[in-house]
PDB file of C-alpha atoms in Angstrom:
ATOM      1  CA  GLN A 633     -17.658  13.390  -3.132  1.00  0.00           C
ATOM      2  CA  VAL A 634     -16.319   9.870  -2.842  1.00  0.00           C
ATOM      3  CA  GLN A 635     -12.620   9.698  -1.818  1.00  0.00           C
ATOM      4  CA  LEU A 636     -10.288   6.716  -2.153  1.00  0.00           C
ATOM      5  CA  VAL A 637      -7.081   6.360  -0.349  1.00  0.00           C
ATOM      6  CA  GLU A 638      -4.602   3.514  -1.127  1.00  0.00           C
ATOM      7  CA  SER A 639      -1.910   2.299   1.156  1.00  0.00           C
ATOM      8  CA  GLY A 640       0.449  -0.624   1.457  1.00  0.00           C
ATOM      9  CA  GLY A 641       2.823  -0.037  -1.473  1.00  0.00           C
ATOM     10  CA  GLY A 642       6.539  -0.281  -1.134  1.00  0.00           C
ATOM     11  CA  LEU A 643       9.715  -2.005  -2.189  1.00  0.00           C
ATOM     12  CA  VAL A 644       9.879  -5.842  -2.174  1.00  0.00           C
ATOM     13  CA  GLN A 645      12.221  -8.461  -3.643  1.00  0.00           C
ATOM     14  CA  ALA A 646      11.046 -10.766  -6.417  1.00  0.00           C
ATOM     15  CA  GLY A 647       9.015 -13.587  -4.882  1.00  0.00           C
ATOM     16  CA  GLY A 648       7.797 -11.423  -2.051  1.00  0.00           C
ATOM     17  CA  SER A 649       4.444 -10.316  -1.036  1.00  0.00           C
ATOM     18  CA  LEU A 650       2.509  -7.046  -0.448  1.00  0.00           C
ATOM     19  CA  ARG A 651      -1.072  -6.245   0.600  1.00  0.00           C
ATOM     20  CA  LEU A 652      -2.608  -3.116  -0.755  1.00  0.00           C
ATOM     21  CA  SER A 653      -5.644  -1.448   0.898  1.00  0.00           C
ATOM     22  CA  CYS A 654      -8.088   1.070  -0.405  1.00  0.00           C
ATOM     23  CA  ALA A 655     -10.316   2.899   2.033  1.00  0.00           C
ATOM     24  CA  VAL A 656     -13.389   4.466   0.484  1.00  0.00           C
ATOM     25  CA  SER A 657     -15.500   7.277   1.976  1.00  0.00           C
ATOM     26  CA  GLY A 658     -19.288   7.336   1.878  1.00  0.00           C
ATOM     27  CA  ARG A 659     -22.159   5.217   2.861  1.00  0.00           C
ATOM     28  CA  THR A 660     -22.793   3.343  -0.466  1.00  0.00           C
ATOM     29  CA  PHE A 661     -19.565   1.368  -0.764  1.00  0.00           C
ATOM     30  CA  SER A 662     -21.313  -1.982  -0.870  1.00  0.00           C
ATOM     31  CA  THR A 663     -23.062  -0.954  -4.122  1.00  0.00           C
ATOM     32  CA  TYR A 664     -19.816  -0.158  -5.964  1.00  0.00           C
ATOM     33  CA  ALA A 665     -17.883  -2.508  -8.027  1.00  0.00           C
ATOM     34  CA  MET A 666     -14.185  -1.926  -7.132  1.00  0.00           C
ATOM     35  CA  GLY A 667     -11.176  -2.377  -9.309  1.00  0.00           C
ATOM     36  CA  TRP A 668      -7.397  -2.262  -9.115  1.00  0.00           C
ATOM     37  CA  PHE A 669      -5.350  -0.978 -12.106  1.00  0.00           C
ATOM     38  CA  ARG A 670      -1.665  -0.274 -12.565  1.00  0.00           C
ATOM     39  CA  GLU A 671       0.525   2.031 -14.597  1.00  0.00           C
ATOM     40  CA  ALA A 672       4.153   1.374 -15.307  1.00  0.00           C
ATOM     41  CA  PRO A 673       6.467   4.080 -16.721  1.00  0.00           C
ATOM     42  CA  GLY A 674       5.850   4.562 -20.460  1.00  0.00           C
ATOM     43  CA  LYS A 675       2.874   2.202 -20.457  1.00  0.00           C
ATOM     44  CA  GLU A 676      -0.917   2.641 -20.352  1.00  0.00           C
ATOM     45  CA  ARG A 677      -2.965   2.041 -17.330  1.00  0.00           C
ATOM     46  CA  GLU A 678      -3.914  -1.623 -17.299  1.00  0.00           C
ATOM     47  CA  PHE A 679      -6.549  -3.699 -15.558  1.00  0.00           C
ATOM     48  CA  VAL A 680      -5.326  -5.882 -12.656  1.00  0.00           C
ATOM     49  CA  ALA A 681      -8.367  -7.156 -10.693  1.00  0.00           C
ATOM     50  CA  ALA A 682     -12.004  -6.240  -9.932  1.00  0.00           C
ATOM     51  CA  ILE A 683     -14.775  -7.257  -7.573  1.00  0.00           C
ATOM     52  CA  ARG A 684     -18.503  -6.864  -7.617  1.00  0.00           C
ATOM     53  CA  GLY A 685     -20.354  -5.027  -4.764  1.00  0.00           C
ATOM     54  CA  SER A 686     -21.537  -8.249  -3.402  1.00  0.00           C
ATOM     55  CA  GLY A 687     -17.939  -9.583  -3.154  1.00  0.00           C
ATOM     56  CA  ILE A 688     -18.913 -12.796  -4.807  1.00  0.00           C
ATOM     57  CA  THR A 689     -17.755 -12.301  -8.381  1.00  0.00           C
ATOM     58  CA  VAL A 690     -14.095 -11.426  -9.072  1.00  0.00           C
ATOM     59  CA  TYR A 691     -12.073 -10.834 -12.255  1.00  0.00           C
ATOM     60  CA  TYR A 692      -8.305 -10.957 -12.800  1.00  0.00           C
ATOM     61  CA  ALA A 693      -5.909 -10.062 -15.597  1.00  0.00           C
ATOM     62  CA  ASP A 694      -4.178 -13.168 -16.902  1.00  0.00           C
ATOM     63  CA  SER A 695      -0.814 -11.803 -15.859  1.00  0.00           C
ATOM     64  CA  VAL A 696      -1.765 -11.871 -12.156  1.00  0.00           C
ATOM     65  CA  LYS A 697      -4.125 -14.801 -12.022  1.00  0.00           C
ATOM     66  CA  GLY A 698      -3.034 -17.294  -9.324  1.00  0.00           C
ATOM     67  CA  ARG A 699      -0.743 -14.754  -7.674  1.00  0.00           C
ATOM     68  CA  PHE A 700      -3.063 -11.831  -6.698  1.00  0.00           C
ATOM     69  CA  THR A 701      -6.216 -11.947  -4.682  1.00  0.00           C
ATOM     70  CA  ILE A 702      -8.869  -9.141  -4.561  1.00  0.00           C
ATOM     71  CA  SER A 703     -11.263  -8.913  -1.658  1.00  0.00           C
ATOM     72  CA  ARG A 704     -13.440  -6.504   0.172  1.00  0.00           C
ATOM     73  CA  ASP A 705     -14.843  -5.770   3.564  1.00  0.00           C
ATOM     74  CA  ASN A 706     -18.071  -3.788   3.070  1.00  0.00           C
ATOM     75  CA  ALA A 707     -18.224  -3.142   6.890  1.00  0.00           C
ATOM     76  CA  LYS A 708     -14.925  -1.356   6.674  1.00  0.00           C
ATOM     77  CA  ASN A 709     -15.515   0.278   3.274  1.00  0.00           C
ATOM     78  CA  THR A 710     -12.209  -1.216   2.201  1.00  0.00           C
ATOM     79  CA  VAL A 711     -10.912  -3.251  -0.788  1.00  0.00           C
ATOM     80  CA  TYR A 712      -7.736  -5.238  -0.641  1.00  0.00           C
ATOM     81  CA  LEU A 713      -5.297  -6.638  -3.175  1.00  0.00           C
ATOM     82  CA  GLN A 714      -3.023  -9.419  -1.849  1.00  0.00           C
ATOM     83  CA  MET A 715      -0.107  -9.753  -4.075  1.00  0.00           C
ATOM     84  CA  ASN A 716       2.119 -12.877  -3.815  1.00  0.00           C
ATOM     85  CA  ALA A 717       5.043 -14.183  -5.876  1.00  0.00           C
ATOM     86  CA  LEU A 718       5.733 -10.725  -7.049  1.00  0.00           C
ATOM     87  CA  LYS A 719       7.887 -10.252 -10.149  1.00  0.00           C
ATOM     88  CA  PRO A 720       9.850  -7.296 -11.390  1.00  0.00           C
ATOM     89  CA  GLU A 721       7.272  -6.695 -14.156  1.00  0.00           C
ATOM     90  CA  ASP A 722       4.647  -6.013 -11.473  1.00  0.00           C
ATOM     91  CA  THR A 723       6.485  -2.817 -10.676  1.00  0.00           C
ATOM     92  CA  ALA A 724       3.983   0.053 -11.153  1.00  0.00           C
ATOM     93  CA  VAL A 725       1.863   2.680  -9.504  1.00  0.00           C
ATOM     94  CA  TYR A 726      -1.316   0.819  -8.402  1.00  0.00           C
ATOM     95  CA  TYR A 727      -4.687   2.651  -8.392  1.00  0.00           C
ATOM     96  CA  CYS A 728      -7.955   1.572  -6.876  1.00  0.00           C
ATOM     97  CA  ALA A 729     -11.132   2.733  -8.500  1.00  0.00           C
ATOM     98  CA  ALA A 730     -14.950   2.671  -7.774  1.00  0.00           C
ATOM     99  CA  ASP A 731     -17.689   2.076 -10.327  1.00  0.00           C
ATOM    100  CA  LYS A 732     -21.072   3.363  -9.066  1.00  0.00           C
ATOM    101  CA  SER A 733     -23.185   1.241 -11.458  1.00  0.00           C
ATOM    102  CA  ASP A 734     -21.686  -2.154 -10.846  1.00  0.00           C
ATOM    103  CA  TRP A 735     -23.111  -3.671 -14.003  1.00  0.00           C
ATOM    104  CA  GLY A 736     -21.637  -4.782 -17.246  1.00  0.00           C
ATOM    105  CA  THR A 737     -17.915  -5.151 -17.793  1.00  0.00           C
ATOM    106  CA  ILE A 738     -15.841  -3.771 -14.948  1.00  0.00           C
ATOM    107  CA  ILE A 739     -12.395  -4.426 -16.423  1.00  0.00           C
ATOM    108  CA  LEU A 740     -12.125  -1.206 -18.455  1.00  0.00           C
ATOM    109  CA  PRO A 741     -10.766   2.061 -16.813  1.00  0.00           C
ATOM    110  CA  HIS A 742     -13.418   4.239 -18.411  1.00  0.00           C
ATOM    111  CA  ARG A 743     -16.152   2.461 -16.546  1.00  0.00           C
ATOM    112  CA  TYR A 744     -14.887   3.834 -13.232  1.00  0.00           C
ATOM    113  CA  ASP A 745     -16.205   6.977 -11.574  1.00  0.00           C
ATOM    114  CA  TYR A 746     -13.718   7.593  -8.844  1.00  0.00           C
ATOM    115  CA  TRP A 747      -9.949   7.010  -8.511  1.00  0.00           C
ATOM    116  CA  GLY A 748      -7.417   7.001  -5.736  1.00  0.00           C
ATOM    117  CA  GLN A 749      -4.132   8.811  -5.871  1.00  0.00           C
ATOM    118  CA  GLY A 750      -2.098   5.658  -6.420  1.00  0.00           C
ATOM    119  CA  THR A 751       0.542   3.737  -4.415  1.00  0.00           C
ATOM    120  CA  GLN A 752       4.023   2.767  -5.743  1.00  0.00           C
ATOM    121  CA  VAL A 753       4.931  -0.875  -5.852  1.00  0.00           C
ATOM    122  CA  THR A 754       8.525  -1.729  -6.756  1.00  0.00           C
ATOM    123  CA  VAL A 755       9.745  -5.291  -7.146  1.00  0.00           C
ATOM    124  CA  SER A 756      13.471  -5.714  -7.256  1.00  0.00           C
ATOM    125  CA  SER A 757      15.140  -8.668  -9.045  1.00  0.00           C
TER     126      SER A 757
END
């Protein structure tokens, strides 16, 4: 069973930065597409960013483009989300997820096979 463990969430003022990490168990991490999603109170889970197994191709939601950067270190089985210029509307529980197939669209939650437990990000105004 693949396990995902997020870390790095917390409370930050608007304009600040946080870096989320997601450590993934198993020996096939480099074959997985990885995604970050978030869920705010009363809202549906939404796509934030995704990265192919190769690390070459990345995708971002329009709301975070230019502020967030997704990356991965396949030697460490870890995916990161660097979040800069944070806004109060970025407040949510952030989840990382793994897609075993790494083909087709990877911005939809239902494509993902494994999920972490989530980490809270709170941005104060």
